[in-house]
Amino acid sequence: MDRAEYHRSSSRLNRILIETDTVLGHIKSAWCRIVRAEFEPMEVPRHRHSLFELHFFLTGSGTATVNCGTAVSNETYPIGSGEFLLVPPMEDHAFLGIAPSSTKFVMAFSAENDGACFGRCRVLSGTRQMETIIEMMQTTAQKNDPGADYTICALAGALITDALRIACPGLFSARPQKFIQAENLADCVEQIIRDNIDRGITAEFVSNQLFLSLKQLNRLTLERRGASVSQLISKIRLEKVKQLLAGGNDTMAEIAEKTGFSSEYSLSRFFVRSQGISPGRYRREIRK
C-alpha cells in the first residue's frame, strides 16, 4: 500500500462513527485508525484519557509502558506483531522504541461499562481471527460505497469482543442472561439469510450485501460458526422447513415457496438428502 492509499483508508476509518453493542454495552468510537511508522510517528509519550483504547500491532515491535494501579506504579512490556494492549479508561500508557517496520491498528471508544473488572493491564497475544477482522475493516474502508459503514461497525464489534474474551474473560462468565450479545459479522450473515430465506438466497447475495468478497466471508463464518455461508443457508433453510412442517397446515408447495425452493420437488430432494426421509413423512411423525 502506497502513502496515498494508506492515508485514504486510514482517514475513511477515522471518519466513520462506529457504534455497536458488545459485552461492555453500547460502544461508540472516538477514533479508529491504521498507523504505520513508515508514514507517521508511532511513538506516544505517557498519557491517559477517559476512553478505552485498543492497540493491535500488525507488524513490527515496540515497548508499551502501562500504569498498573496502586500496587505497581508502572510496568514496561515488549509488544510485537500479533500482540495487543487493551487500555481501560484513565490508565496511563505510552509506546516507545517503535521499529520502523511497525504498523498498528488503534481504536478509542466509550462504553457503558467503565471497565472496573479489567484489573491488570498488560500486553496479550491476539488471534489470527483478530488480524483477519482488521484486514477486512481496512479493505472495506477503501470502498466508496456508504453501505460499507455498516460492515465496518459489525467488524469492530467482533474485534472488541474477541479482545475482551482474551483480556477479561470474567466479563463473559459473569454476564447477565439479559445482556445484549455482541453484534458481529457472523450475526449479520445469519440475519440476512433469515430475512431473505424465501427468495432463493445465495452466498453471493450475502457477500454483496456486506460489501465483502465471498472468500473473506467464508473464512470468517468458518471461524465463527464452523460453516461456510452456503452451509449456513442450508442449515437455516432446513430449520425453517422443519418449523413449517411441525406447525400450521401449509401445503408442500407453500412451504417450498416460503423457504426459497423453486418447486415442491426441489424441497423434497433437499429434505431427503439432509434428513433421510421425505418432508411428508417427517410431518406425520412429528405430529404423532
mmCIF file of N, CA and C in Angstrom, residues 159-249:
data_model
loop_
_atom_site.group_PDB
_atom_site.id
_atom_site.type_symbol
_atom_site.label_atom_id
_atom_site.label_comp_id
_atom_site.label_asym_id
_atom_site.label_seq_id
_atom_site.Cartn_x
_atom_site.Cartn_y
_atom_site.Cartn_z
ATOM 1 N N LEU A 159 -14.315 -7.443 16.684
ATOM 2 C CA LEU A 159 -12.928 -7.273 17.123
ATOM 3 C C LEU A 159 -12.846 -6.978 18.617
ATOM 4 N N ILE A 160 -13.679 -6.044 19.087
ATOM 5 C CA ILE A 160 -13.676 -5.690 20.512
ATOM 6 C C ILE A 160 -14.081 -6.894 21.352
ATOM 7 N N THR A 161 -15.063 -7.651 20.881
ATOM 8 C CA THR A 161 -15.497 -8.839 21.613
ATOM 9 C C THR A 161 -14.362 -9.847 21.740
ATOM 10 N N ASP A 162 -13.624 -10.084 20.637
ATOM 11 C CA ASP A 162 -12.509 -11.034 20.687
ATOM 12 C C ASP A 162 -11.420 -10.555 21.642
ATOM 13 N N ALA A 163 -11.129 -9.244 21.629
ATOM 14 C CA ALA A 163 -10.118 -8.700 22.538
ATOM 15 C C ALA A 163 -10.548 -8.860 23.992
ATOM 16 N N LEU A 164 -11.826 -8.637 24.257
ATOM 17 C CA LEU A 164 -12.343 -8.760 25.626
ATOM 18 C C LEU A 164 -12.328 -10.206 26.108
ATOM 19 N N ARG A 165 -12.569 -11.153 25.216
ATOM 20 C CA ARG A 165 -12.538 -12.564 25.612
ATOM 21 C C ARG A 165 -11.157 -12.944 26.146
ATOM 22 N N ILE A 166 -10.117 -12.316 25.577
ATOM 23 C CA ILE A 166 -8.748 -12.606 25.998
ATOM 24 C C ILE A 166 -8.358 -11.758 27.213
ATOM 25 N N ALA A 167 -8.683 -10.462 27.179
ATOM 26 C CA ALA A 167 -8.243 -9.544 28.235
ATOM 27 C C ALA A 167 -9.057 -9.673 29.508
ATOM 28 N N CYS A 168 -10.332 -9.994 29.375
ATOM 29 C CA CYS A 168 -11.208 -10.023 30.550
ATOM 30 C C CYS A 168 -12.267 -11.108 30.401
ATOM 31 N N PRO A 169 -11.863 -12.381 30.468
ATOM 32 C CA PRO A 169 -12.834 -13.466 30.293
ATOM 33 C C PRO A 169 -13.941 -13.461 31.334
ATOM 34 N N GLY A 170 -13.685 -12.871 32.505
ATOM 35 C CA GLY A 170 -14.705 -12.810 33.549
ATOM 36 C C GLY A 170 -15.944 -12.048 33.138
ATOM 37 N N LEU A 171 -15.787 -11.135 32.184
ATOM 38 C CA LEU A 171 -16.948 -10.390 31.683
ATOM 39 C C LEU A 171 -17.985 -11.328 31.084
ATOM 40 N N PHE A 172 -17.523 -12.426 30.478
ATOM 41 C CA PHE A 172 -18.426 -13.336 29.791
ATOM 42 C C PHE A 172 -19.035 -14.349 30.745
ATOM 43 N N SER A 173 -18.240 -14.857 31.671
ATOM 44 C CA SER A 173 -18.781 -15.828 32.614
ATOM 45 C C SER A 173 -19.767 -15.195 33.577
ATOM 46 N N ALA A 174 -19.587 -13.880 33.840
ATOM 47 C CA ALA A 174 -20.462 -13.206 34.795
ATOM 48 C C ALA A 174 -21.569 -12.408 34.124
ATOM 49 N N ARG A 175 -21.677 -12.499 32.808
ATOM 50 C CA ARG A 175 -22.635 -11.668 32.075
ATOM 51 C C ARG A 175 -24.071 -12.063 32.400
ATOM 52 N N PRO A 176 -24.937 -11.100 32.729
ATOM 53 C CA PRO A 176 -26.342 -11.421 32.964
ATOM 54 C C PRO A 176 -26.983 -11.999 31.713
ATOM 55 N N GLN A 177 -28.008 -12.873 31.905
ATOM 56 C CA GLN A 177 -28.668 -13.510 30.778
ATOM 57 C C GLN A 177 -29.280 -12.501 29.825
ATOM 58 N N LYS A 178 -29.767 -11.382 30.379
ATOM 59 C CA LYS A 178 -30.469 -10.410 29.537
ATOM 60 C C LYS A 178 -29.511 -9.503 28.763
ATOM 61 N N PHE A 179 -28.192 -9.639 29.029
ATOM 62 C CA PHE A 179 -27.246 -8.707 28.410
ATOM 63 C C PHE A 179 -27.217 -8.880 26.900
ATOM 64 N N ILE A 180 -27.153 -7.809 26.189
ATOM 65 C CA ILE A 180 -27.114 -7.851 24.727
ATOM 66 C C ILE A 180 -25.797 -8.450 24.261
ATOM 67 N N GLN A 181 -25.868 -9.468 23.408
ATOM 68 C CA GLN A 181 -24.651 -10.091 22.914
ATOM 69 C C GLN A 181 -24.051 -9.235 21.804
ATOM 70 N N ALA A 182 -22.772 -9.452 21.588
ATOM 71 C CA ALA A 182 -22.050 -8.647 20.601
ATOM 72 C C ALA A 182 -22.647 -8.816 19.212
ATOM 73 N N GLU A 183 -22.807 -7.691 18.531
ATOM 74 C CA GLU A 183 -23.203 -7.728 17.123
ATOM 75 C C GLU A 183 -21.924 -7.918 16.336
ATOM 76 N N ASN A 184 -21.781 -9.014 15.658
ATOM 77 C CA ASN A 184 -20.596 -9.219 14.842
ATOM 78 C C ASN A 184 -21.024 -9.665 13.454
ATOM 79 N N LEU A 185 -20.056 -9.821 12.632
ATOM 80 C CA LEU A 185 -20.368 -10.075 11.230
ATOM 81 C C LEU A 185 -21.074 -11.415 11.028
ATOM 82 N N ALA A 186 -20.710 -12.412 11.821
ATOM 83 C CA ALA A 186 -21.394 -13.706 11.695
ATOM 84 C C ALA A 186 -22.874 -13.575 12.039
ATOM 85 N N ASP A 187 -23.188 -12.749 13.043
ATOM 86 C CA ASP A 187 -24.589 -12.482 13.374
ATOM 87 C C ASP A 187 -25.303 -11.836 12.191
ATOM 88 N N CYS A 188 -24.610 -10.881 11.552
ATOM 89 C CA CYS A 188 -25.202 -10.183 10.406
ATOM 90 C C CYS A 188 -25.486 -11.150 9.258
ATOM 91 N N VAL A 189 -24.546 -12.063 9.020
ATOM 92 C CA VAL A 189 -24.740 -13.056 7.953
ATOM 93 C C VAL A 189 -26.002 -13.870 8.218
ATOM 94 N N GLU A 190 -26.133 -14.376 9.435
ATOM 95 C CA GLU A 190 -27.300 -15.194 9.771
ATOM 96 C C GLU A 190 -28.596 -14.397 9.654
ATOM 97 N N GLN A 191 -28.573 -13.128 10.052
ATOM 98 C CA GLN A 191 -29.782 -12.318 9.982
ATOM 99 C C GLN A 191 -30.198 -12.058 8.539
ATOM 100 N N ILE A 192 -29.221 -11.785 7.684
ATOM 101 C CA ILE A 192 -29.517 -11.560 6.267
ATOM 102 C C ILE A 192 -30.140 -12.823 5.664
ATOM 103 N N ILE A 193 -29.594 -13.981 6.015
ATOM 104 C CA ILE A 193 -30.145 -15.245 5.496
ATOM 105 C C ILE A 193 -31.577 -15.432 5.960
ATOM 106 N N ARG A 194 -31.829 -15.235 7.253
ATOM 107 C CA ARG A 194 -33.186 -15.420 7.791
ATOM 108 C C ARG A 194 -34.176 -14.445 7.154
ATOM 109 N N ASP A 195 -33.729 -13.226 6.911
ATOM 110 C CA ASP A 195 -34.619 -12.213 6.342
ATOM 111 C C ASP A 195 -34.947 -12.471 4.876
ATOM 112 N N ASN A 196 -34.120 -13.276 4.208
ATOM 113 C CA ASN A 196 -34.294 -13.484 2.769
ATOM 114 C C ASN A 196 -34.428 -14.956 2.391
ATOM 115 N N ILE A 197 -34.772 -15.798 3.355
ATOM 116 C CA ILE A 197 -34.795 -17.242 3.113
ATOM 117 C C ILE A 197 -35.856 -17.644 2.086
ATOM 118 N N ASP A 198 -36.863 -16.808 1.876
ATOM 119 C CA ASP A 198 -37.920 -17.137 0.914
ATOM 120 C C ASP A 198 -37.569 -16.718 -0.515
ATOM 121 N N ARG A 199 -36.371 -16.182 -0.723
ATOM 122 C CA ARG A 199 -36.027 -15.626 -2.026
ATOM 123 C C ARG A 199 -34.991 -16.448 -2.786
ATOM 124 N N GLY A 200 -34.751 -17.672 -2.376
ATOM 125 C CA GLY A 200 -33.710 -18.449 -3.040
ATOM 126 C C GLY A 200 -32.356 -17.814 -2.850
ATOM 127 N N ILE A 201 -32.069 -17.385 -1.630
ATOM 128 C CA ILE A 201 -30.852 -16.646 -1.315
ATOM 129 C C ILE A 201 -29.601 -17.458 -1.630
ATOM 130 N N THR A 202 -28.535 -16.779 -2.073
ATOM 131 C CA THR A 202 -27.263 -17.422 -2.376
ATOM 132 C C THR A 202 -26.158 -16.808 -1.527
ATOM 133 N N ALA A 203 -25.030 -17.510 -1.457
ATOM 134 C CA ALA A 203 -23.884 -16.989 -0.718
ATOM 135 C C ALA A 203 -23.386 -15.688 -1.347
ATOM 136 N N GLU A 204 -23.442 -15.596 -2.667
ATOM 137 C CA GLU A 204 -23.004 -14.373 -3.361
ATOM 138 C C GLU A 204 -23.878 -13.188 -2.977
ATOM 139 N N PHE A 205 -25.188 -13.427 -2.825
ATOM 140 C CA PHE A 205 -26.093 -12.357 -2.401
ATOM 141 C C PHE A 205 -25.675 -11.819 -1.032
ATOM 142 N N VAL A 206 -25.370 -12.712 -0.090
ATOM 143 C CA VAL A 206 -24.978 -12.298 1.262
ATOM 144 C C VAL A 206 -23.690 -11.488 1.219
ATOM 145 N N SER A 207 -22.697 -11.960 0.476
ATOM 146 C CA SER A 207 -21.419 -11.243 0.418
ATOM 147 C C SER A 207 -21.592 -9.864 -0.205
ATOM 148 N N ASN A 208 -22.454 -9.748 -1.202
ATOM 149 C CA ASN A 208 -22.712 -8.443 -1.824
ATOM 150 C C ASN A 208 -23.392 -7.487 -0.853
ATOM 151 N N GLN A 209 -24.289 -8.010 -0.023
ATOM 152 C CA GLN A 209 -24.968 -7.176 0.952
ATOM 153 C C GLN A 209 -23.998 -6.594 1.978
ATOM 154 N N LEU A 210 -22.921 -7.322 2.260
ATOM 155 C CA LEU A 210 -21.961 -6.890 3.271
ATOM 156 C C LEU A 210 -20.700 -6.279 2.665
ATOM 157 N N PHE A 211 -20.684 -6.111 1.335
ATOM 158 C CA PHE A 211 -19.566 -5.454 0.642
ATOM 159 C C PHE A 211 -18.237 -6.165 0.896
ATOM 160 N N LEU A 212 -18.283 -7.492 0.964
ATOM 161 C CA LEU A 212 -17.081 -8.296 1.166
ATOM 162 C C LEU A 212 -17.025 -9.386 0.110
ATOM 163 N N SER A 213 -15.817 -9.856 -0.175
ATOM 164 C CA SER A 213 -15.711 -10.974 -1.118
ATOM 165 C C SER A 213 -16.222 -12.233 -0.441
ATOM 166 N N LEU A 214 -16.683 -13.180 -1.247
ATOM 167 C CA LEU A 214 -17.189 -14.437 -0.704
ATOM 168 C C LEU A 214 -16.075 -15.201 0.009
ATOM 169 N N LYS A 215 -14.855 -15.086 -0.495
ATOM 170 C CA LYS A 215 -13.713 -15.754 0.146
ATOM 171 C C LYS A 215 -13.509 -15.223 1.559
ATOM 172 N N GLN A 216 -13.555 -13.904 1.718
ATOM 173 C CA GLN A 216 -13.401 -13.302 3.043
ATOM 174 C C GLN A 216 -14.520 -13.753 3.983
ATOM 175 N N LEU A 217 -15.738 -13.730 3.454
ATOM 176 C CA LEU A 217 -16.898 -14.051 4.290
ATOM 177 C C LEU A 217 -16.906 -15.520 4.695
ATOM 178 N N ASN A 218 -16.543 -16.400 3.769
ATOM 179 C CA ASN A 218 -16.471 -17.831 4.103
ATOM 180 C C ASN A 218 -15.410 -18.088 5.171
ATOM 181 N N ARG A 219 -14.303 -17.391 5.067
ATOM 182 C CA ARG A 219 -13.239 -17.563 6.060
ATOM 183 C C ARG A 219 -13.727 -17.160 7.448
ATOM 184 N N LEU A 220 -14.471 -16.065 7.498
ATOM 185 C CA LEU A 220 -14.967 -15.598 8.788
ATOM 186 C C LEU A 220 -16.039 -16.523 9.363
ATOM 187 N N THR A 221 -17.014 -16.943 8.526
ATOM 188 C CA THR A 221 -18.083 -17.795 9.058
ATOM 189 C C THR A 221 -17.568 -19.176 9.440
ATOM 190 N N LEU A 222 -16.549 -19.664 8.728
ATOM 191 C CA LEU A 222 -15.953 -20.941 9.114
ATOM 192 C C LEU A 222 -15.295 -20.838 10.480
ATOM 193 N N GLU A 223 -14.665 -19.686 10.745
ATOM 194 C CA GLU A 223 -14.007 -19.493 12.039
ATOM 195 C C GLU A 223 -15.013 -19.260 13.152
ATOM 196 N N ARG A 224 -16.077 -18.503 12.847
ATOM 197 C CA ARG A 224 -17.036 -18.118 13.892
ATOM 198 C C ARG A 224 -18.192 -19.101 14.057
ATOM 199 N N ARG A 225 -18.580 -19.783 12.969
ATOM 200 C CA ARG A 225 -19.745 -20.669 13.026
ATOM 201 C C ARG A 225 -19.438 -22.110 12.615
ATOM 202 N N GLY A 226 -18.211 -22.335 12.152
ATOM 203 C CA GLY A 226 -17.851 -23.685 11.735
ATOM 204 C C GLY A 226 -18.519 -24.124 10.450
ATOM 205 N N ALA A 227 -18.954 -23.169 9.638
ATOM 206 C CA ALA A 227 -19.659 -23.491 8.385
ATOM 207 C C ALA A 227 -19.451 -22.367 7.379
ATOM 208 N N SER A 228 -19.457 -22.728 6.093
ATOM 209 C CA SER A 228 -19.397 -21.712 5.043
ATOM 210 C C SER A 228 -20.742 -20.993 4.954
ATOM 211 N N VAL A 229 -20.795 -19.933 4.173
ATOM 212 C CA VAL A 229 -22.057 -19.201 4.003
ATOM 213 C C VAL A 229 -23.113 -20.109 3.375
ATOM 214 N N SER A 230 -22.736 -20.894 2.371
ATOM 215 C CA SER A 230 -23.689 -21.812 1.731
ATOM 216 C C SER A 230 -24.216 -22.845 2.722
ATOM 217 N N GLN A 231 -23.343 -23.342 3.579
ATOM 218 C CA GLN A 231 -23.771 -24.308 4.591
ATOM 219 C C GLN A 231 -24.705 -23.667 5.606
ATOM 220 N N LEU A 232 -24.446 -22.399 5.952
ATOM 221 C CA LEU A 232 -25.353 -21.693 6.868
ATOM 222 C C LEU A 232 -26.728 -21.505 6.238
ATOM 223 N N ILE A 233 -26.750 -21.205 4.942
ATOM 224 C CA ILE A 233 -28.029 -21.052 4.236
ATOM 225 C C ILE A 233 -28.814 -22.357 4.299
ATOM 226 N N SER A 234 -28.151 -23.480 4.026
ATOM 227 C CA SER A 234 -28.829 -24.788 4.073
ATOM 228 C C SER A 234 -29.325 -25.094 5.477
ATOM 229 N N LYS A 235 -28.513 -24.787 6.477
ATOM 230 C CA LYS A 235 -28.888 -25.055 7.862
ATOM 231 C C LYS A 235 -30.123 -24.250 8.264
ATOM 232 N N ILE A 236 -30.111 -22.954 7.950
ATOM 233 C CA ILE A 236 -31.229 -22.084 8.325
ATOM 234 C C ILE A 236 -32.473 -22.436 7.508
ATOM 235 N N ARG A 237 -32.290 -22.798 6.248
ATOM 236 C CA ARG A 237 -33.429 -23.204 5.406
ATOM 237 C C ARG A 237 -34.070 -24.483 5.965
ATOM 238 N N LEU A 238 -33.234 -25.429 6.401
ATOM 239 C CA LEU A 238 -33.756 -26.674 6.974
ATOM 240 C C LEU A 238 -34.537 -26.391 8.253
ATOM 241 N N GLU A 239 -34.000 -25.497 9.090
ATOM 242 C CA GLU A 239 -34.701 -25.127 10.330
ATOM 243 C C GLU A 239 -36.080 -24.550 10.021
ATOM 244 N N LYS A 240 -36.164 -23.699 8.989
ATOM 245 C CA LYS A 240 -37.423 -23.070 8.615
ATOM 246 C C LYS A 240 -38.406 -24.105 8.065
ATOM 247 N N VAL A 241 -37.914 -25.012 7.241
ATOM 248 C CA VAL A 241 -38.780 -26.071 6.694
ATOM 249 C C VAL A 241 -39.356 -26.910 7.825
ATOM 250 N N LYS A 242 -38.516 -27.316 8.760
ATOM 251 C CA LYS A 242 -38.975 -28.131 9.887
ATOM 252 C C LYS A 242 -40.007 -27.387 10.729
ATOM 253 N N GLN A 243 -39.779 -26.107 10.907
ATOM 254 C CA GLN A 243 -40.719 -25.286 11.682
ATOM 255 C C GLN A 243 -42.089 -25.260 11.010
ATOM 256 N N LEU A 244 -42.106 -25.091 9.692
ATOM 257 C CA LEU A 244 -43.366 -25.028 8.956
ATOM 258 C C LEU A 244 -44.056 -26.388 8.887
ATOM 259 N N LEU A 245 -43.248 -27.456 8.830
ATOM 260 C CA LEU A 245 -43.828 -28.801 8.806
ATOM 261 C C LEU A 245 -44.449 -29.159 10.155
ATOM 262 N N ALA A 246 -43.812 -28.712 11.217
ATOM 263 C CA ALA A 246 -44.278 -29.065 12.563
ATOM 264 C C ALA A 246 -45.532 -28.303 12.962
ATOM 265 N N GLY A 247 -45.653 -27.079 12.490
ATOM 266 C CA GLY A 247 -46.806 -26.261 12.860
ATOM 267 C C GLY A 247 -47.497 -25.701 11.637
ATOM 268 N N GLY A 248 -48.786 -25.472 11.713
ATOM 269 C CA GLY A 248 -49.532 -24.929 10.589
ATOM 270 C C GLY A 248 -49.954 -26.002 9.611
ATOM 271 N N ASN A 249 -50.706 -25.577 8.602
ATOM 272 C CA ASN A 249 -51.255 -26.520 7.629
ATOM 273 C C ASN A 249 -50.867 -26.163 6.199
#
